[in-house]
């Protein structure tokens, strides 16, 4: 059938685009001349940060069920494990930098660093930890679904805004344009998914639909159902 | 009783008058007598190694760190003052002993030390300098290069007698 075929094409295209969005900046960073003058631990720390940034693109896509071929249930499970991996990468990033230059990391953690990007990074780090903790204790805390969604969305917004500012201000191994492109994609995916998830009741079709749509479709739905875009 | 009523007209008039006087230079900030001492910069002392040796050159060179050392107040040049310099370069990390070296100022209070090319580390291409002897208060500087391809960097010290 034609419809089925176009679905397959969309699946392949979406996953290829995601793979490229992640692989290009990582490959560009791997070609950085700065690597020649860095110890393995420092290189590891840098790439842990880049990998964490890549996961920030995957997270909203999973949360918004925008990745085709994954059921809502499966997507949520992957989202949870990706979140855990994000915590691991952030810890590895900070730990490796600590080994490379302890006083610089201490300054950053105490918000006494001369570099403005450290503040953004540390804020995003705490938001990642808070988000993970909240997710782990969600049922024990007996959070109402609505409170949970709000808290998680706010933390996600802080993580994304903080990480993007952190990455853009750094002069490091990431290549400028591929870094900017990855940051733009992370922002776009997060904004698109947050806009939809903040108003779940106005989009009953959203929660039940299969993950075959794109961000463009989200905006179309938004405009159709909420022409004034206000509460 | 004083009239505390502020109308839009009086507010605009007052603001306009303040801007006008400010622009004509009639309001002059109080100026300190003489030259003020250089404050230490944030993160300036990171990876400092007290007592790093005085060297002809750090590593194989190719990059110049320059600057001046003067006394606070009268601005007199200070000869023979020891300045330690270190950075993340093409030849080592900031923490490595071989990345550190010290030099002395000449009769004009000027110092110049050749070192390996500084490369961006911890997000910025930057160097570190320290004055840390008894006669004057300790100062740590952390200048940032305008471009990572620069082949020199300078920093000036104005020291406060201890």
CSV table of C-alpha atoms in Angstrom, one decimal:
chain,number,residue,atom,x,y,z
A,1,UNK,CA,0.0,0.0,0.0
A,2,UNK,CA,1.1,3.5,-0.6
A,3,UNK,CA,0.3,4.7,2.9
A,4,UNK,CA,2.4,1.9,4.4
A,5,UNK,CA,5.3,2.6,2.1
A,6,UNK,CA,5.3,6.3,3.0
A,7,UNK,CA,5.2,5.3,6.7
A,8,UNK,CA,8.3,3.2,6.2
A,9,UNK,CA,10.1,6.0,4.3
A,10,UNK,CA,9.2,8.4,7.1
A,11,UNK,CA,10.6,5.9,9.6
A,12,UNK,CA,13.9,5.6,7.8
A,13,UNK,CA,14.2,9.3,7.1
A,14,UNK,CA,13.5,10.3,10.7
A,15,UNK,CA,16.0,7.8,12.2
A,16,UNK,CA,18.6,8.7,9.6
A,17,UNK,CA,18.1,12.4,10.3
A,18,UNK,CA,18.5,11.8,14.1
A,19,UNK,CA,21.6,9.6,13.5
A,20,UNK,CA,23.2,12.4,11.3
A,21,UNK,CA,22.2,15.1,13.9
A,22,UNK,CA,24.2,13.2,16.5
A,23,UNK,CA,27.0,11.8,14.4
A,24,UNK,CA,28.1,15.0,12.6
A,25,UNK,CA,28.9,17.0,15.7
A,26,UNK,CA,30.6,14.0,17.3
A,27,UNK,CA,32.7,13.3,14.2
A,28,UNK,CA,33.6,17.0,13.9
A,29,UNK,CA,34.7,17.1,17.5
A,30,UNK,CA,36.7,13.9,17.0
A,31,UNK,CA,38.6,15.8,14.2
A,32,UNK,CA,39.4,18.8,16.5
A,33,UNK,CA,43.1,19.9,16.5
A,34,UNK,CA,42.8,20.6,20.3
A,35,UNK,CA,42.7,16.8,21.0
A,36,UNK,CA,46.4,16.6,20.2
A,37,UNK,CA,47.2,18.6,23.3
A,38,UNK,CA,44.9,17.0,25.7
A,39,UNK,CA,45.3,14.0,28.1
A,40,UNK,CA,43.0,11.0,27.6
A,41,UNK,CA,41.0,11.8,30.7
A,42,UNK,CA,40.4,15.4,29.5
A,43,UNK,CA,39.3,14.1,26.1
A,44,UNK,CA,37.0,11.6,27.8
A,45,UNK,CA,35.5,14.4,29.8
A,46,UNK,CA,34.9,16.5,26.7
A,47,UNK,CA,33.2,13.7,24.8
A,48,UNK,CA,31.0,12.8,27.8
A,49,UNK,CA,29.7,16.3,27.6
A,50,UNK,CA,29.1,16.1,23.9
A,51,UNK,CA,27.3,12.7,24.3
A,52,UNK,CA,25.1,14.2,27.0
A,53,UNK,CA,24.2,17.0,24.6
A,54,UNK,CA,23.3,14.4,21.9
A,55,UNK,CA,21.0,12.6,24.5
A,56,UNK,CA,19.3,16.0,25.1
A,57,UNK,CA,18.1,15.8,21.5
A,58,UNK,CA,16.8,12.2,21.9
A,59,UNK,CA,14.9,12.9,25.2
A,60,UNK,CA,12.2,15.3,24.0
A,61,UNK,CA,11.7,13.2,20.8
A,62,UNK,CA,11.1,10.2,23.0
A,63,UNK,CA,8.9,12.1,25.4
A,64,UNK,CA,6.8,13.5,22.5
A,65,UNK,CA,6.5,10.1,20.8
A,66,UNK,CA,8.0,11.7,17.7
A,67,UNK,CA,10.3,8.7,16.9
A,68,UNK,CA,8.5,6.3,14.5
A,69,UNK,CA,8.7,2.6,15.1
A,70,UNK,CA,8.6,2.9,18.9
A,71,UNK,CA,5.4,2.2,20.8
A,72,UNK,CA,4.4,4.8,23.4
A,73,UNK,CA,5.2,2.3,26.2
A,74,UNK,CA,8.6,1.4,24.7
A,75,UNK,CA,9.4,5.0,24.0
A,76,UNK,CA,8.7,5.9,27.7
A,77,UNK,CA,11.0,3.0,28.8
A,78,UNK,CA,13.8,4.2,26.5
A,79,UNK,CA,13.3,7.7,27.7
A,80,UNK,CA,13.8,6.5,31.3
A,81,UNK,CA,17.0,4.6,30.5
A,82,UNK,CA,18.3,7.5,28.4
A,83,UNK,CA,17.7,9.8,31.4
A,84,UNK,CA,19.8,7.4,33.6
A,85,UNK,CA,22.5,7.4,30.9
A,86,UNK,CA,22.4,11.2,30.9
A,87,UNK,CA,23.2,11.3,34.6
A,88,UNK,CA,26.1,8.9,34.0
A,89,UNK,CA,27.5,11.1,31.2
A,90,UNK,CA,27.2,14.3,33.3
A,91,UNK,CA,28.9,12.7,36.2
A,92,UNK,CA,31.7,11.4,33.9
A,93,UNK,CA,32.0,14.9,32.4
A,94,UNK,CA,32.5,16.6,35.7
A,95,UNK,CA,34.7,13.9,37.2
A,96,UNK,CA,37.1,13.8,34.2
A,97,UNK,CA,37.4,17.6,34.3
A,98,UNK,CA,38.0,17.5,38.0
A,99,UNK,CA,40.9,15.1,37.4
A,100,UNK,CA,42.3,17.4,34.7
A,101,UNK,CA,42.1,20.6,36.7
A,102,UNK,CA,40.6,20.3,40.2
A,103,UNK,CA,40.6,24.1,41.1
A,104,UNK,CA,38.7,25.0,37.9
A,105,UNK,CA,36.0,22.5,38.7
A,106,UNK,CA,35.8,23.5,42.3
A,107,UNK,CA,35.4,27.1,41.2
A,108,UNK,CA,32.6,26.1,38.8
A,109,UNK,CA,30.7,24.1,41.4
A,110,UNK,CA,30.9,26.9,43.8
A,111,UNK,CA,29.7,29.4,41.2
A,112,UNK,CA,33.1,31.3,41.5
A,113,UNK,CA,34.4,30.6,38.1
A,114,UNK,CA,35.6,33.4,35.8
A,115,UNK,CA,33.9,31.7,32.8
A,116,UNK,CA,30.2,32.4,32.5
A,117,UNK,CA,29.5,29.1,30.7
A,118,UNK,CA,30.4,27.2,33.9
A,119,UNK,CA,27.4,28.7,35.7
A,120,UNK,CA,25.0,27.4,33.0
A,121,UNK,CA,26.6,24.0,33.0
A,122,UNK,CA,26.4,23.6,36.8
A,123,UNK,CA,22.8,24.8,36.9
A,124,UNK,CA,21.9,22.3,34.1
A,125,UNK,CA,23.8,19.6,36.0
A,126,UNK,CA,21.7,20.1,39.2
A,127,UNK,CA,18.5,20.1,37.1
A,128,UNK,CA,19.6,16.8,35.6
A,129,UNK,CA,20.1,15.3,39.1
A,130,UNK,CA,16.8,16.8,40.4
A,131,UNK,CA,15.0,15.4,37.4
A,132,UNK,CA,16.4,11.9,37.8
A,133,UNK,CA,15.7,12.0,41.6
A,134,UNK,CA,12.1,13.1,41.0
A,135,UNK,CA,11.6,10.4,38.3
A,136,UNK,CA,13.0,7.8,40.7
A,137,UNK,CA,10.8,8.9,43.6
A,138,UNK,CA,7.8,9.7,41.5
A,139,UNK,CA,5.6,7.0,42.9
A,140,UNK,CA,6.9,7.0,46.4
A,141,UNK,CA,6.2,10.8,46.6
A,142,UNK,CA,2.7,10.0,45.2
A,143,UNK,CA,2.9,12.9,42.8
A,144,UNK,CA,-0.2,13.7,40.9
A,145,UNK,CA,0.3,13.2,37.2
A,146,UNK,CA,-0.2,16.9,36.6
A,147,UNK,CA,2.3,18.0,39.3
A,148,UNK,CA,4.8,15.4,38.0
A,149,UNK,CA,4.5,16.7,34.4
A,150,UNK,CA,4.9,20.3,35.5
A,151,UNK,CA,7.9,19.7,37.6
A,152,UNK,CA,9.6,17.5,35.0
A,153,UNK,CA,8.8,19.9,32.2
A,154,UNK,CA,10.3,22.9,34.2
A,155,UNK,CA,13.4,20.9,35.0
A,156,UNK,CA,13.7,19.8,31.4
A,157,UNK,CA,13.5,23.4,30.2
A,158,UNK,CA,16.2,24.4,32.7
A,159,UNK,CA,18.4,21.5,31.5
A,160,UNK,CA,18.1,22.3,27.9
A,161,UNK,CA,18.5,26.1,28.3
A,162,UNK,CA,21.4,25.7,30.6
A,163,UNK,CA,23.2,23.1,28.5
A,164,UNK,CA,22.7,25.0,25.2
A,165,UNK,CA,24.1,28.3,26.8
A,166,UNK,CA,26.9,26.2,28.3
A,167,UNK,CA,27.9,24.6,25.0
A,168,UNK,CA,27.6,27.7,22.8
A,169,UNK,CA,29.8,29.8,25.1
A,170,UNK,CA,32.6,27.3,25.2
A,171,UNK,CA,35.6,27.4,22.9
A,172,UNK,CA,36.5,23.7,22.9
A,173,UNK,CA,36.7,20.6,20.8
A,174,UNK,CA,33.2,21.0,19.3
A,175,UNK,CA,33.2,22.5,15.8
A,176,UNK,CA,31.2,25.8,15.9
A,177,UNK,CA,28.6,25.2,13.2
A,178,UNK,CA,27.8,21.6,14.0
A,179,UNK,CA,27.6,22.6,17.7
A,180,UNK,CA,25.2,25.4,16.9
A,181,UNK,CA,23.1,23.1,14.7
A,182,UNK,CA,22.8,20.5,17.4
A,183,UNK,CA,21.9,23.1,20.0
A,184,UNK,CA,19.2,24.5,17.6
A,185,UNK,CA,17.7,21.0,17.1
A,186,UNK,CA,17.7,20.4,20.9
A,187,UNK,CA,15.9,23.7,21.5
A,188,UNK,CA,13.4,23.1,18.7
A,189,UNK,CA,12.6,19.6,19.8
A,190,UNK,CA,12.2,20.6,23.4
A,191,UNK,CA,10.0,23.7,22.7
A,192,UNK,CA,7.8,21.7,20.3
A,193,UNK,CA,7.2,18.9,22.8
A,194,UNK,CA,6.8,21.1,25.8
A,195,UNK,CA,4.2,23.2,24.0
A,196,UNK,CA,2.1,20.1,23.3
A,197,UNK,CA,2.6,18.4,26.6
A,198,UNK,CA,1.7,21.5,28.7
A,199,UNK,CA,-1.8,21.3,27.2
A,200,UNK,CA,-2.6,17.6,27.1
A,201,UNK,CA,-6.3,18.0,27.4
A,202,UNK,CA,-6.6,20.1,24.4
A,203,UNK,CA,-4.9,17.4,22.3
A,204,UNK,CA,-6.7,14.2,23.1
A,205,UNK,CA,-5.4,12.7,19.9
A,206,UNK,CA,-1.8,13.3,21.0
A,207,UNK,CA,-1.7,10.8,23.9
A,208,UNK,CA,-3.2,8.0,21.9
A,209,UNK,CA,-1.6,8.4,18.6
A,210,UNK,CA,1.2,6.3,17.2
A,211,UNK,CA,4.7,7.9,16.8
A,212,UNK,CA,4.5,8.5,13.2
A,213,UNK,CA,4.3,12.3,13.1
A,214,UNK,CA,6.9,15.0,12.9
A,215,UNK,CA,7.4,18.3,14.6
A,216,UNK,CA,5.7,20.0,11.7
A,217,UNK,CA,2.6,18.1,12.5
A,218,UNK,CA,2.7,19.2,16.1
A,219,UNK,CA,2.6,22.8,15.0
A,220,UNK,CA,-0.3,22.1,12.6
A,221,UNK,CA,-2.3,20.5,15.4
A,222,UNK,CA,-1.4,23.4,17.7
A,223,UNK,CA,-2.7,26.0,15.2
A,224,UNK,CA,-5.9,24.1,14.4
A,225,UNK,CA,-7.0,23.4,17.9
A,226,UNK,CA,-5.7,26.5,19.6
A,227,UNK,CA,-5.8,29.4,17.2
A,228,UNK,CA,-5.4,32.0,19.9
A,229,UNK,CA,-2.6,30.0,21.6
A,230,UNK,CA,-3.6,31.3,25.0
A,231,UNK,CA,-5.2,29.9,28.1
B,1,UNK,CA,4.9,69.5,54.1
B,2,UNK,CA,7.0,68.7,51.0
B,3,UNK,CA,5.1,67.8,48.0
B,4,UNK,CA,6.0,64.2,47.2
B,5,UNK,CA,3.7,64.0,44.2
B,6,UNK,CA,5.7,62.9,41.1
B,7,UNK,CA,3.9,63.6,37.9
B,8,UNK,CA,4.9,62.2,34.6
B,9,UNK,CA,5.9,65.7,33.6
B,10,UNK,CA,8.3,66.3,36.6
B,11,UNK,CA,9.7,62.8,36.1
B,12,UNK,CA,10.4,63.4,32.4
B,13,UNK,CA,11.9,66.8,33.1
B,14,UNK,CA,14.1,65.5,35.9
B,15,UNK,CA,15.3,62.6,33.8
B,16,UNK,CA,15.9,64.8,30.8
B,17,UNK,CA,17.9,67.2,32.9
B,18,UNK,CA,20.0,64.5,34.4
B,19,UNK,CA,20.8,63.0,31.0
B,20,UNK,CA,21.6,66.4,29.5
B,21,UNK,CA,24.0,67.3,32.3
B,22,UNK,CA,25.6,63.8,32.2
B,23,UNK,CA,26.2,64.1,28.4
B,24,UNK,CA,27.8,67.5,28.6
B,25,UNK,CA,30.3,66.2,31.1
B,26,UNK,CA,29.2,68.5,33.9
B,27,UNK,CA,28.9,65.5,36.3
B,28,UNK,CA,32.4,64.1,36.9
B,29,UNK,CA,33.0,61.0,39.0
B,30,UNK,CA,35.4,61.4,41.9
B,31,UNK,CA,38.8,60.2,40.8
B,32,UNK,CA,41.1,58.3,43.1
B,33,UNK,CA,44.5,59.9,43.8
B,34,UNK,CA,47.2,58.1,41.8
B,35,UNK,CA,47.2,54.6,40.3
B,36,UNK,CA,45.0,52.0,41.8
B,37,UNK,CA,46.4,48.5,42.6
B,38,UNK,CA,45.4,45.6,40.2
B,39,UNK,CA,42.9,43.2,41.9
B,40,UNK,CA,43.4,39.5,41.5
B,41,UNK,CA,41.2,37.9,38.8
B,42,UNK,CA,38.7,35.1,39.5
B,43,UNK,CA,40.4,31.7,39.0
B,44,UNK,CA,43.8,33.4,38.6
B,45,UNK,CA,45.6,31.3,41.1
B,46,UNK,CA,44.3,27.9,39.7
B,47,UNK,CA,47.1,25.4,39.3
B,48,UNK,CA,49.7,27.9,40.7
B,49,UNK,CA,53.0,26.3,41.8
B,50,UNK,CA,54.8,28.3,44.5
B,51,UNK,CA,58.5,28.7,43.8
B,52,UNK,CA,58.6,27.8,40.1
B,53,UNK,CA,62.1,28.4,38.9
B,54,UNK,CA,63.2,31.4,36.9
B,55,UNK,CA,63.8,30.3,33.3
B,56,UNK,CA,65.2,31.7,30.0
B,57,UNK,CA,62.2,30.2,28.2
B,58,UNK,CA,59.3,27.8,29.0
B,59,UNK,CA,59.6,24.7,26.7
B,60,UNK,CA,60.5,25.4,23.1
B,61,UNK,CA,58.8,28.8,23.0
B,62,UNK,CA,57.0,30.4,20.0
B,63,UNK,CA,54.5,32.4,22.1
B,64,UNK,CA,55.3,35.6,24.1
B,65,UNK,CA,53.8,36.6,27.4
B,66,UNK,CA,54.6,40.2,28.2
B,67,UNK,CA,53.6,42.9,30.7
B,68,UNK,CA,54.6,45.6,33.1
B,69,UNK,CA,54.9,45.8,36.9
B,70,UNK,CA,54.3,49.2,38.6
B,71,UNK,CA,53.8,50.5,42.1
B,72,UNK,CA,50.3,51.6,43.2
B,73,UNK,CA,50.0,55.3,43.8
B,74,UNK,CA,52.8,56.9,41.9
B,75,UNK,CA,53.0,54.3,39.1
B,76,UNK,CA,56.8,53.9,39.4
B,77,UNK,CA,58.1,50.9,37.4
B,78,UNK,CA,59.3,48.1,39.6
B,79,UNK,CA,62.5,46.4,38.4
B,80,UNK,CA,63.7,42.9,39.5
B,81,UNK,CA,60.2,41.7,40.4
B,82,UNK,CA,59.5,38.0,39.9
B,83,UNK,CA,56.5,37.0,37.9
B,84,UNK,CA,55.4,33.4,37.5
B,85,UNK,CA,53.7,32.4,34.2
B,86,UNK,CA,51.8,29.2,33.3
B,87,UNK,CA,49.1,28.0,30.9
B,88,UNK,CA,47.7,25.0,29.0
B,89,UNK,CA,50.0,24.9,26.0
B,90,UNK,CA,50.9,22.7,23.1
B,91,UNK,CA,53.5,21.2,25.4
B,92,UNK,CA,51.5,20.5,28.5
B,93,UNK,CA,48.6,20.9,30.9
B,94,UNK,CA,48.3,23.8,33.4
B,95,UNK,CA,49.1,21.3,36.2
B,96,UNK,CA,52.3,20.0,34.6
B,97,UNK,CA,55.5,21.4,36.3
B,98,UNK,CA,57.1,22.0,32.8
B,99,UNK,CA,54.2,24.4,32.0
B,100,UNK,CA,55.4,26.8,34.7
B,101,UNK,CA,58.2,29.3,34.7
B,102,UNK,CA,59.2,32.6,36.2
B,103,UNK,CA,61.0,35.7,35.0
B,104,UNK,CA,62.2,39.1,36.4
B,105,UNK,CA,61.2,42.6,35.3
B,106,UNK,CA,63.9,44.8,33.7
B,107,UNK,CA,64.9,48.3,34.8
B,108,UNK,CA,61.7,49.7,33.2
B,109,UNK,CA,59.5,47.2,35.1
B,110,UNK,CA,58.8,45.3,31.9
B,111,UNK,CA,58.8,41.4,31.6
B,112,UNK,CA,58.8,39.2,28.6
B,113,UNK,CA,58.9,35.4,28.6
B,114,UNK,CA,58.8,33.1,25.7
B,115,UNK,CA,56.6,30.0,26.1
B,116,UNK,CA,54.9,27.4,24.0
B,117,UNK,CA,51.7,28.3,22.2
B,118,UNK,CA,48.7,28.7,24.5
B,119,UNK,CA,45.7,26.5,23.4
B,120,UNK,CA,42.1,26.7,24.5
B,121,UNK,CA,41.5,24.8,27.7
B,122,UNK,CA,38.5,24.7,30.0
B,123,UNK,CA,36.6,26.7,27.4
B,124,UNK,CA,38.9,29.7,26.8
B,125,UNK,CA,42.4,30.3,25.5
B,126,UNK,CA,43.9,31.9,28.6
B,127,UNK,CA,47.1,32.3,30.6
B,128,UNK,CA,48.0,32.7,34.2
B,129,UNK,CA,50.4,35.1,35.9
B,130,UNK,CA,51.3,35.6,39.5
B,131,UNK,CA,53.2,38.1,41.7
B,132,UNK,CA,53.7,36.4,45.0
B,133,UNK,CA,56.6,37.8,47.0
B,134,UNK,CA,56.9,39.6,50.4
B,135,UNK,CA,57.2,43.3,49.5
B,136,UNK,CA,53.9,43.7,47.8
B,137,UNK,CA,50.4,42.1,48.1
B,138,UNK,CA,50.0,39.0,46.1
B,139,UNK,CA,48.2,39.3,42.7
B,140,UNK,CA,47.0,36.5,40.4
B,141,UNK,CA,45.9,37.4,36.8
B,142,UNK,CA,44.1,35.3,34.2
B,143,UNK,CA,44.0,37.1,30.9
B,144,UNK,CA,42.0,35.6,28.0
B,145,UNK,CA,43.3,35.8,24.4
B,146,UNK,CA,41.1,37.6,21.9
B,147,UNK,CA,41.7,34.8,19.5
B,148,UNK,CA,43.1,31.3,19.9
B,149,UNK,CA,45.5,32.0,17.0
B,150,UNK,CA,47.2,34.9,18.8
B,151,UNK,CA,50.9,34.4,19.4
B,152,UNK,CA,51.2,36.8,22.4
B,153,UNK,CA,49.3,37.9,25.4
B,154,UNK,CA,50.0,40.7,27.9
B,155,UNK,CA,49.0,41.5,31.5
B,156,UNK,CA,50.0,44.5,33.6
B,157,UNK,CA,50.5,44.5,37.4
B,158,UNK,CA,50.0,47.5,39.7
B,159,UNK,CA,51.1,46.3,43.1
B,160,UNK,CA,50.1,47.5,46.6
B,161,UNK,CA,53.0,47.6,49.2
B,162,UNK,CA,52.3,44.8,51.7
